[in-house]
Amino acid sequence: MNMKKWIAAALACSALALGACGGQSGTDKAAATQTDAKVYRVSMNAEFAPFESQDANNNVEGFDVDLMNALSQAGNFKVEYKHQPWDSLFPALKNGDTDIVISAVTITDERKQTMDFTEPYFEITQVILVPEGKGVKSVEDLKKVNRVGVVTGQTGDFAASKILGNDSPKVARFETLPLVIKELENGGLDAVISDSAVIGNYLKHNSNKGFTMVEVPDFETEHYGIAVRKGDEAALNMLNDALKKVRENGEYDKIHDQYFAK
């Protein structure tokens, strides 16, 4: 083989090699991107339906789960969920044991001192759940009852403390919403203060029990946010960008209507 033919053959082989090794199809690129996507540890207290709960196989489910799954698709990241007690969520975030907390967390000035929040993704207010015959229609009526149930450390607890006093014996604190609701059903409480969407969901599935949801103007409008570690701008920006995308493409409304359409 003369020199010109040898060079031509070498160039042809090089072109074939580059085509085989360097030219990924769109499908291959998408698969590679998905494989390389960062995995974020997401914690929640899955005892707050319809935002988060567990199914018969102890898998987490609910509005927050579906929303986070949609965000992971929009933002090209992966998630691993962990159910844990409410009072352990924020310490786990601070200590680096988890990366993201999405658990119907109300954005407050106090919480913003120790963690960062995304843009709000849900609006609620506190309401009062009362059994038939209690006649609670206002905050003043609430002050006259014997026991008001709340979940420790949630904004219902803050509201009750503001109305009745932080150390008031009238405030009965429970670890989870199912526990405080069960106590109300059993007659051990006169009222429960919790988030409007959660109480509304309970009434939707328990309309035969005679309970009433009381809305009072004394409770301010609140907003849920997704919490990340203080100063974690990369995670915060990623979540905010993904949240914007799912709002714009209609996925947020689709998930919302699945849980809250009347």
PDB file of C-alpha atoms in Angstrom:
ATOM      1  CA  MET A   1       0.000   0.000   0.000  1.00  0.00           C
ATOM      2  CA  ASN A   2       1.480   3.353  -0.969  1.00  0.00           C
ATOM      3  CA  MET A   3       1.610   6.258   1.481  1.00  0.00           C
ATOM      4  CA  LYS A   4      -1.471   8.092   0.068  1.00  0.00           C
ATOM      5  CA  LYS A   5      -3.660   5.000   0.303  1.00  0.00           C
ATOM      6  CA  TRP A   6      -2.420   4.271   3.834  1.00  0.00           C
ATOM      7  CA  ILE A   7      -3.296   7.773   5.027  1.00  0.00           C
ATOM      8  CA  ALA A   8      -6.767   7.583   3.441  1.00  0.00           C
ATOM      9  CA  ALA A   9      -7.425   4.236   5.115  1.00  0.00           C
ATOM     10  CA  ALA A  10      -6.276   5.559   8.484  1.00  0.00           C
ATOM     11  CA  LEU A  11      -8.553   8.576   8.234  1.00  0.00           C
ATOM     12  CA  ALA A  12     -11.498   6.396   7.319  1.00  0.00           C
ATOM     13  CA  CYS A  13     -10.916   4.149  10.346  1.00  0.00           C
ATOM     14  CA  SER A  14     -10.634   7.188  12.597  1.00  0.00           C
ATOM     15  CA  ALA A  15     -13.959   8.539  11.323  1.00  0.00           C
ATOM     16  CA  LEU A  16     -15.667   5.208  11.978  1.00  0.00           C
ATOM     17  CA  ALA A  17     -14.243   5.051  15.491  1.00  0.00           C
ATOM     18  CA  LEU A  18     -15.393   8.559  16.318  1.00  0.00           C
ATOM     19  CA  GLY A  19     -18.845   7.833  14.970  1.00  0.00           C
ATOM     20  CA  ALA A  20     -19.159   4.691  17.101  1.00  0.00           C
ATOM     21  CA  CYS A  21     -17.805   6.134  20.326  1.00  0.00           C
ATOM     22  CA  GLY A  22     -18.580   9.834  20.332  1.00  0.00           C
ATOM     23  CA  GLY A  23     -21.988  10.221  18.713  1.00  0.00           C
ATOM     24  CA  GLN A  24     -24.731   9.484  21.292  1.00  0.00           C
ATOM     25  CA  SER A  25     -28.331   9.525  20.149  1.00  0.00           C
ATOM     26  CA  GLY A  26     -30.876  11.703  21.955  1.00  0.00           C
ATOM     27  CA  THR A  27     -32.166   8.613  23.778  1.00  0.00           C
ATOM     28  CA  ASP A  28     -28.682   7.629  24.875  1.00  0.00           C
ATOM     29  CA  LYS A  29     -27.989  11.142  26.132  1.00  0.00           C
ATOM     30  CA  ALA A  30     -31.247  11.208  28.117  1.00  0.00           C
ATOM     31  CA  ALA A  31     -30.466   7.825  29.643  1.00  0.00           C
ATOM     32  CA  ALA A  32     -26.973   8.934  30.581  1.00  0.00           C
ATOM     33  CA  THR A  33     -28.286  12.149  32.091  1.00  0.00           C
ATOM     34  CA  GLN A  34     -30.863  10.281  34.157  1.00  0.00           C
ATOM     35  CA  THR A  35     -28.249   7.791  35.367  1.00  0.00           C
ATOM     36  CA  ASP A  36     -25.928  10.613  36.409  1.00  0.00           C
ATOM     37  CA  ALA A  37     -28.659  12.668  38.103  1.00  0.00           C
ATOM     38  CA  LYS A  38     -27.933  13.589  41.703  1.00  0.00           C
ATOM     39  CA  VAL A  39     -29.939  11.808  44.375  1.00  0.00           C
ATOM     40  CA  TYR A  40     -31.480  14.000  47.097  1.00  0.00           C
ATOM     41  CA  ARG A  41     -32.655  12.582  50.422  1.00  0.00           C
ATOM     42  CA  VAL A  42     -36.173  13.849  51.078  1.00  0.00           C
ATOM     43  CA  SER A  43     -37.684  13.588  54.561  1.00  0.00           C
ATOM     44  CA  MET A  44     -41.294  13.965  55.664  1.00  0.00           C
ATOM     45  CA  ASN A  45     -43.592  13.064  58.526  1.00  0.00           C
ATOM     46  CA  ALA A  46     -46.045  10.894  56.591  1.00  0.00           C
ATOM     47  CA  GLU A  47     -48.926  11.300  59.025  1.00  0.00           C
ATOM     48  CA  PHE A  48     -50.566  14.380  57.569  1.00  0.00           C
ATOM     49  CA  ALA A  49     -52.940  13.305  54.806  1.00  0.00           C
ATOM     50  CA  PRO A  50     -53.562  14.310  52.103  1.00  0.00           C
ATOM     51  CA  PHE A  51     -50.088  15.868  51.916  1.00  0.00           C
ATOM     52  CA  GLU A  52     -48.165  12.833  53.093  1.00  0.00           C
ATOM     53  CA  SER A  53     -49.175   9.456  54.457  1.00  0.00           C
ATOM     54  CA  GLN A  54     -48.216   5.789  54.059  1.00  0.00           C
ATOM     55  CA  ASP A  55     -49.975   3.098  52.090  1.00  0.00           C
ATOM     56  CA  ALA A  56     -50.481  -0.534  53.152  1.00  0.00           C
ATOM     57  CA  ASN A  57     -46.891  -1.314  52.144  1.00  0.00           C
ATOM     58  CA  ASN A  58     -45.471   1.652  54.104  1.00  0.00           C
ATOM     59  CA  ASN A  59     -44.649   3.569  50.948  1.00  0.00           C
ATOM     60  CA  VAL A  60     -45.105   7.330  51.253  1.00  0.00           C
ATOM     61  CA  GLU A  61     -47.843   8.922  49.164  1.00  0.00           C
ATOM     62  CA  GLY A  62     -49.817  12.146  48.914  1.00  0.00           C
ATOM     63  CA  PHE A  63     -49.786  15.606  47.380  1.00  0.00           C
ATOM     64  CA  ASP A  64     -46.271  16.478  48.559  1.00  0.00           C
ATOM     65  CA  VAL A  65     -44.912  13.178  47.232  1.00  0.00           C
ATOM     66  CA  ASP A  66     -46.521  13.615  43.811  1.00  0.00           C
ATOM     67  CA  LEU A  67     -45.338  17.212  43.660  1.00  0.00           C
ATOM     68  CA  MET A  68     -41.762  16.268  44.558  1.00  0.00           C
ATOM     69  CA  ASN A  69     -41.803  13.507  41.949  1.00  0.00           C
ATOM     70  CA  ALA A  70     -42.920  16.057  39.358  1.00  0.00           C
ATOM     71  CA  LEU A  71     -40.175  18.450  40.471  1.00  0.00           C
ATOM     72  CA  SER A  72     -37.548  15.715  40.153  1.00  0.00           C
ATOM     73  CA  GLN A  73     -38.631  15.098  36.582  1.00  0.00           C
ATOM     74  CA  ALA A  74     -38.644  18.794  35.728  1.00  0.00           C
ATOM     75  CA  GLY A  75     -35.316  19.423  37.442  1.00  0.00           C
ATOM     76  CA  ASN A  76     -33.597  16.187  36.364  1.00  0.00           C
ATOM     77  CA  PHE A  77     -32.713  14.945  39.834  1.00  0.00           C
ATOM     78  CA  LYS A  78     -33.586  11.833  41.815  1.00  0.00           C
ATOM     79  CA  VAL A  79     -35.174  11.519  45.244  1.00  0.00           C
ATOM     80  CA  GLU A  80     -35.152   9.010  48.077  1.00  0.00           C
ATOM     81  CA  TYR A  81     -37.952   9.371  50.626  1.00  0.00           C
ATOM     82  CA  LYS A  82     -37.795   8.833  54.350  1.00  0.00           C
ATOM     83  CA  HIS A  83     -40.696   8.945  56.816  1.00  0.00           C
ATOM     84  CA  GLN A  84     -39.676  10.126  60.273  1.00  0.00           C
ATOM     85  CA  PRO A  85     -41.160  11.866  63.335  1.00  0.00           C
ATOM     86  CA  TRP A  86     -42.083  15.517  62.869  1.00  0.00           C
ATOM     87  CA  ASP A  87     -39.786  16.762  65.628  1.00  0.00           C
ATOM     88  CA  SER A  88     -36.776  15.092  63.968  1.00  0.00           C
ATOM     89  CA  LEU A  89     -37.193  16.672  60.527  1.00  0.00           C
ATOM     90  CA  PHE A  90     -35.496  20.016  61.087  1.00  0.00           C
ATOM     91  CA  PRO A  91     -32.575  18.639  63.167  1.00  0.00           C
ATOM     92  CA  ALA A  92     -31.962  16.052  60.420  1.00  0.00           C
ATOM     93  CA  LEU A  93     -31.828  18.836  57.839  1.00  0.00           C
ATOM     94  CA  LYS A  94     -29.450  20.935  59.902  1.00  0.00           C
ATOM     95  CA  ASN A  95     -27.153  18.000  60.677  1.00  0.00           C
ATOM     96  CA  GLY A  96     -26.912  16.899  57.056  1.00  0.00           C
ATOM     97  CA  ASP A  97     -28.828  13.643  57.531  1.00  0.00           C
ATOM     98  CA  THR A  98     -31.323  14.754  54.893  1.00  0.00           C
ATOM     99  CA  ASP A  99     -31.215  17.248  52.032  1.00  0.00           C
ATOM    100  CA  ILE A 100     -34.828  18.341  51.594  1.00  0.00           C
ATOM    101  CA  VAL A 101     -37.875  18.507  53.850  1.00  0.00           C
ATOM    102  CA  ILE A 102     -41.310  18.587  52.241  1.00  0.00           C
ATOM    103  CA  SER A 103     -43.955  17.921  54.857  1.00  0.00           C
ATOM    104  CA  ALA A 104     -46.614  20.643  54.766  1.00  0.00           C
ATOM    105  CA  VAL A 105     -44.095  22.958  56.431  1.00  0.00           C
ATOM    106  CA  THR A 106     -45.396  26.470  57.033  1.00  0.00           C
ATOM    107  CA  ILE A 107     -42.910  29.214  56.219  1.00  0.00           C
ATOM    108  CA  THR A 108     -42.330  31.312  59.339  1.00  0.00           C
ATOM    109  CA  ASP A 109     -39.804  33.999  60.224  1.00  0.00           C
ATOM    110  CA  GLU A 110     -38.487  31.820  63.063  1.00  0.00           C
ATOM    111  CA  ARG A 111     -37.911  28.833  60.800  1.00  0.00           C
ATOM    112  CA  LYS A 112     -36.223  30.996  58.167  1.00  0.00           C
ATOM    113  CA  GLN A 113     -33.469  31.728  60.678  1.00  0.00           C
ATOM    114  CA  THR A 114     -32.282  28.110  60.583  1.00  0.00           C
ATOM    115  CA  MET A 115     -33.296  26.866  57.115  1.00  0.00           C
ATOM    116  CA  ASP A 116     -34.052  28.197  53.649  1.00  0.00           C
ATOM    117  CA  PHE A 117     -37.418  27.864  51.895  1.00  0.00           C
ATOM    118  CA  THR A 118     -38.470  27.693  48.283  1.00  0.00           C
ATOM    119  CA  GLU A 119     -41.161  29.933  46.909  1.00  0.00           C
ATOM    120  CA  PRO A 120     -44.542  29.014  48.494  1.00  0.00           C
ATOM    121  CA  TYR A 121     -46.314  26.070  46.906  1.00  0.00           C
ATOM    122  CA  PHE A 122     -49.547  25.917  48.941  1.00  0.00           C
ATOM    123  CA  GLU A 123     -51.765  28.309  50.920  1.00  0.00           C
ATOM    124  CA  ILE A 124     -53.707  27.360  54.028  1.00  0.00           C
ATOM    125  CA  THR A 125     -54.990  28.744  57.327  1.00  0.00           C
ATOM    126  CA  GLN A 126     -55.564  27.226  60.731  1.00  0.00           C
ATOM    127  CA  VAL A 127     -59.109  26.079  61.505  1.00  0.00           C
ATOM    128  CA  ILE A 128     -60.931  24.575  64.455  1.00  0.00           C
ATOM    129  CA  LEU A 129     -62.424  21.086  64.275  1.00  0.00           C
ATOM    130  CA  VAL A 130     -65.243  20.602  66.779  1.00  0.00           C
ATOM    131  CA  PRO A 131     -67.656  17.754  67.517  1.00  0.00           C
ATOM    132  CA  GLU A 132     -71.396  18.206  67.381  1.00  0.00           C
ATOM    133  CA  GLY A 133     -72.861  20.182  70.264  1.00  0.00           C
ATOM    134  CA  LYS A 134     -69.721  22.036  71.365  1.00  0.00           C
ATOM    135  CA  GLY A 135     -70.851  25.397  69.982  1.00  0.00           C
ATOM    136  CA  VAL A 136     -67.375  26.751  69.254  1.00  0.00           C
ATOM    137  CA  LYS A 137     -67.696  29.493  66.642  1.00  0.00           C
ATOM    138  CA  SER A 138     -64.944  31.923  67.592  1.00  0.00           C
ATOM    139  CA  VAL A 139     -61.648  32.283  69.413  1.00  0.00           C
ATOM    140  CA  GLU A 140     -63.555  33.596  72.441  1.00  0.00           C
ATOM    141  CA  ASP A 141     -65.596  30.395  72.481  1.00  0.00           C
ATOM    142  CA  LEU A 142     -62.370  28.398  72.243  1.00  0.00           C
ATOM    143  CA  LYS A 143     -61.097  30.037  75.427  1.00  0.00           C
ATOM    144  CA  LYS A 144     -64.062  28.610  77.334  1.00  0.00           C
ATOM    145  CA  VAL A 145     -63.554  24.928  76.543  1.00  0.00           C
ATOM    146  CA  ASN A 146     -61.536  22.496  78.669  1.00  0.00           C
ATOM    147  CA  ARG A 147     -59.107  20.852  76.224  1.00  0.00           C
ATOM    148  CA  VAL A 148     -57.855  21.864  72.793  1.00  0.00           C
ATOM    149  CA  GLY A 149     -55.753  19.348  70.875  1.00  0.00           C
ATOM    150  CA  VAL A 150     -52.781  20.216  68.662  1.00  0.00           C
ATOM    151  CA  VAL A 151     -49.758  18.503  67.121  1.00  0.00           C
ATOM    152  CA  THR A 152     -46.580  19.458  68.948  1.00  0.00           C
ATOM    153  CA  GLY A 153     -44.469  21.993  67.070  1.00  0.00           C
ATOM    154  CA  GLN A 154     -46.900  22.566  64.231  1.00  0.00           C
ATOM    155  CA  THR A 155     -48.553  25.902  63.543  1.00  0.00           C
ATOM    156  CA  GLY A 156     -51.764  24.723  65.202  1.00  0.00           C
ATOM    157  CA  ASP A 157     -49.700  24.450  68.374  1.00  0.00           C
ATOM    158  CA  PHE A 158     -48.421  28.016  67.860  1.00  0.00           C
ATOM    159  CA  ALA A 159     -51.970  29.287  67.329  1.00  0.00           C
ATOM    160  CA  ALA A 160     -53.292  27.584  70.454  1.00  0.00           C
ATOM    161  CA  SER A 161     -50.376  28.883  72.501  1.00  0.00           C
ATOM    162  CA  LYS A 162     -51.038  32.419  71.304  1.00  0.00           C
ATOM    163  CA  ILE A 163     -54.719  32.215  72.243  1.00  0.00           C
ATOM    164  CA  LEU A 164     -54.583  30.182  75.441  1.00  0.00           C
ATOM    165  CA  GLY A 165     -50.999  30.620  76.623  1.00  0.00           C
ATOM    166  CA  ASN A 166     -47.978  28.434  75.946  1.00  0.00           C
ATOM    167  CA  ASP A 167     -48.202  26.682  79.325  1.00  0.00           C
ATOM    168  CA  SER A 168     -51.982  26.534  79.520  1.00  0.00           C
ATOM    169  CA  PRO A 169     -53.307  23.187  80.812  1.00  0.00           C
ATOM    170  CA  LYS A 170     -56.061  23.525  78.206  1.00  0.00           C
ATOM    171  CA  VAL A 171     -53.596  22.838  75.393  1.00  0.00           C
ATOM    172  CA  ALA A 172     -53.190  19.093  74.846  1.00  0.00           C
ATOM    173  CA  ARG A 173     -50.221  18.248  72.628  1.00  0.00           C
ATOM    174  CA  PHE A 174     -49.899  15.062  70.568  1.00  0.00           C
ATOM    175  CA  GLU A 175     -47.121  13.676  68.392  1.00  0.00           C
ATOM    176  CA  THR A 176     -49.197  13.149  65.244  1.00  0.00           C
ATOM    177  CA  LEU A 177     -52.443  14.312  63.682  1.00  0.00           C
ATOM    178  CA  PRO A 178     -54.025  10.814  63.707  1.00  0.00           C
ATOM    179  CA  LEU A 179     -53.481  10.659  67.473  1.00  0.00           C
ATOM    180  CA  VAL A 180     -55.073  14.038  68.175  1.00  0.00           C
ATOM    181  CA  ILE A 181     -58.018  13.278  65.880  1.00  0.00           C
ATOM    182  CA  LYS A 182     -58.560   9.921  67.589  1.00  0.00           C
ATOM    183  CA  GLU A 183     -58.654  11.649  70.974  1.00  0.00           C
ATOM    184  CA  LEU A 184     -61.278  14.057  69.663  1.00  0.00           C
ATOM    185  CA  GLU A 185     -63.339  11.165  68.314  1.00  0.00           C
ATOM    186  CA  ASN A 186     -63.131   9.430  71.689  1.00  0.00           C
ATOM    187  CA  GLY A 187     -64.447  12.514  73.513  1.00  0.00           C
ATOM    188  CA  GLY A 188     -61.190  13.418  75.225  1.00  0.00           C
ATOM    189  CA  LEU A 189     -60.969  16.818  73.534  1.00  0.00           C
ATOM    190  CA  ASP A 190     -63.367  19.674  72.927  1.00  0.00           C
ATOM    191  CA  ALA A 191     -61.653  20.927  69.772  1.00  0.00           C
ATOM    192  CA  VAL A 192     -58.605  20.505  67.536  1.00  0.00           C
ATOM    193  CA  ILE A 193     -56.637  23.228  65.745  1.00  0.00           C
ATOM    194  CA  SER A 194     -54.878  22.254  62.522  1.00  0.00           C
ATOM    195  CA  ASP A 195     -54.408  23.144  58.857  1.00  0.00           C
ATOM    196  CA  SER A 196     -57.522  23.814  56.786  1.00  0.00           C
ATOM    197  CA  ALA A 197     -56.671  21.446  53.927  1.00  0.00           C
ATOM    198  CA  VAL A 198     -55.931  18.581  56.307  1.00  0.00           C
ATOM    199  CA  ILE A 199     -59.099  19.087  58.342  1.00  0.00           C
ATOM    200  CA  GLY A 200     -61.078  19.432  55.121  1.00  0.00           C
ATOM    201  CA  ASN A 201     -59.664  16.120  53.923  1.00  0.00           C
ATOM    202  CA  TYR A 202     -60.612  14.459  57.221  1.00  0.00           C
ATOM    203  CA  LEU A 203     -64.191  15.731  57.012  1.00  0.00           C
ATOM    204  CA  LYS A 204     -64.443  14.592  53.394  1.00  0.00           C
ATOM    205  CA  HIS A 205     -63.758  11.018  54.467  1.00  0.00           C
ATOM    206  CA  ASN A 206     -65.598  11.139  57.798  1.00  0.00           C
ATOM    207  CA  SER A 207     -68.768  13.072  57.041  1.00  0.00           C
ATOM    208  CA  ASN A 208     -70.870  10.727  59.180  1.00  0.00           C
ATOM    209  CA  LYS A 209     -69.191  11.653  62.464  1.00  0.00           C
ATOM    210  CA  GLY A 210     -70.882  15.010  62.934  1.00  0.00           C
ATOM    211  CA  PHE A 211     -67.759  17.154  63.155  1.00  0.00           C
ATOM    212  CA  THR A 212     -67.630  20.744  61.931  1.00  0.00           C
ATOM    213  CA  MET A 213     -64.770  22.877  60.638  1.00  0.00           C
ATOM    214  CA  VAL A 214     -64.846  26.416  62.027  1.00  0.00           C
ATOM    215  CA  GLU A 215     -62.974  29.171  60.216  1.00  0.00           C
ATOM    216  CA  VAL A 216     -62.137  32.269  62.255  1.00  0.00           C
ATOM    217  CA  PRO A 217     -60.539  35.543  61.076  1.00  0.00           C
ATOM    218  CA  ASP A 218     -58.038  35.455  63.949  1.00  0.00           C
ATOM    219  CA  PHE A 219     -55.920  32.876  62.120  1.00  0.00           C
ATOM    220  CA  GLU A 220     -53.645  34.340  59.456  1.00  0.00           C
ATOM    221  CA  THR A 221     -53.081  32.916  55.984  1.00  0.00           C
ATOM    222  CA  GLU A 222     -50.031  30.649  55.877  1.00  0.00           C
ATOM    223  CA  HIS A 223     -47.892  29.247  53.070  1.00  0.00           C
ATOM    224  CA  TYR A 224     -46.098  25.929  52.750  1.00  0.00           C
ATOM    225  CA  GLY A 225     -42.553  25.837  51.438  1.00  0.00           C
ATOM    226  CA  ILE A 226     -39.950  23.174  50.726  1.00  0.00           C
ATOM    227  CA  ALA A 227     -37.088  23.449  53.200  1.00  0.00           C
ATOM    228  CA  VAL A 228     -33.383  23.004  52.475  1.00  0.00           C
ATOM    229  CA  ARG A 229     -30.294  23.457  54.609  1.00  0.00           C
ATOM    230  CA  LYS A 230     -29.388  27.052  55.366  1.00  0.00           C
ATOM    231  CA  GLY A 231     -27.131  28.345  52.608  1.00  0.00           C
ATOM    232  CA  ASP A 232     -27.722  25.470  50.186  1.00  0.00           C
ATOM    233  CA  GLU A 233     -28.315  27.753  47.216  1.00  0.00           C
ATOM    234  CA  ALA A 234     -27.794  24.989  44.649  1.00  0.00           C
ATOM    235  CA  ALA A 235     -30.674  22.896  46.000  1.00  0.00           C
ATOM    236  CA  LEU A 236     -32.832  25.972  46.562  1.00  0.00           C
ATOM    237  CA  ASN A 237     -32.380  27.275  43.019  1.00  0.00           C
ATOM    238  CA  MET A 238     -32.926  23.814  41.557  1.00  0.00           C
ATOM    239  CA  LEU A 239     -36.221  23.391  43.414  1.00  0.00           C
ATOM    240  CA  ASN A 240     -37.453  26.894  42.600  1.00  0.00           C
ATOM    241  CA  ASP A 241     -36.667  26.403  38.906  1.00  0.00           C
ATOM    242  CA  ALA A 242     -38.448  23.042  38.892  1.00  0.00           C
ATOM    243  CA  LEU A 243     -41.434  24.486  40.759  1.00  0.00           C
ATOM    244  CA  LYS A 244     -41.720  27.240  38.165  1.00  0.00           C
ATOM    245  CA  LYS A 245     -41.657  24.666  35.365  1.00  0.00           C
ATOM    246  CA  VAL A 246     -44.405  22.463  36.827  1.00  0.00           C
ATOM    247  CA  ARG A 247     -46.597  25.512  37.387  1.00  0.00           C
ATOM    248  CA  GLU A 248     -46.088  26.692  33.812  1.00  0.00           C
ATOM    249  CA  ASN A 249     -46.624  23.303  32.169  1.00  0.00           C
ATOM    250  CA  GLY A 250     -49.828  22.597  34.097  1.00  0.00           C
ATOM    251  CA  GLU A 251     -48.507  19.644  36.093  1.00  0.00           C
ATOM    252  CA  TYR A 252     -48.986  21.455  39.409  1.00  0.00           C
ATOM    253  CA  ASP A 253     -52.665  22.104  38.694  1.00  0.00           C
ATOM    254  CA  LYS A 254     -53.145  18.505  37.635  1.00  0.00           C
ATOM    255  CA  ILE A 255     -51.713  17.202  40.919  1.00  0.00           C
ATOM    256  CA  HIS A 256     -53.609  19.800  42.964  1.00  0.00           C
ATOM    257  CA  ASP A 257     -56.932  18.884  41.404  1.00  0.00           C
ATOM    258  CA  GLN A 258     -56.311  15.223  42.083  1.00  0.00           C
ATOM    259  CA  TYR A 259     -56.298  15.903  45.825  1.00  0.00           C
ATOM    260  CA  PHE A 260     -58.304  19.057  46.363  1.00  0.00           C
ATOM    261  CA  ALA A 261     -60.869  19.397  43.568  1.00  0.00           C
ATOM    262  CA  LYS A 262     -64.354  19.724  45.024  1.00  0.00           C
TER     263      LYS A 262
END
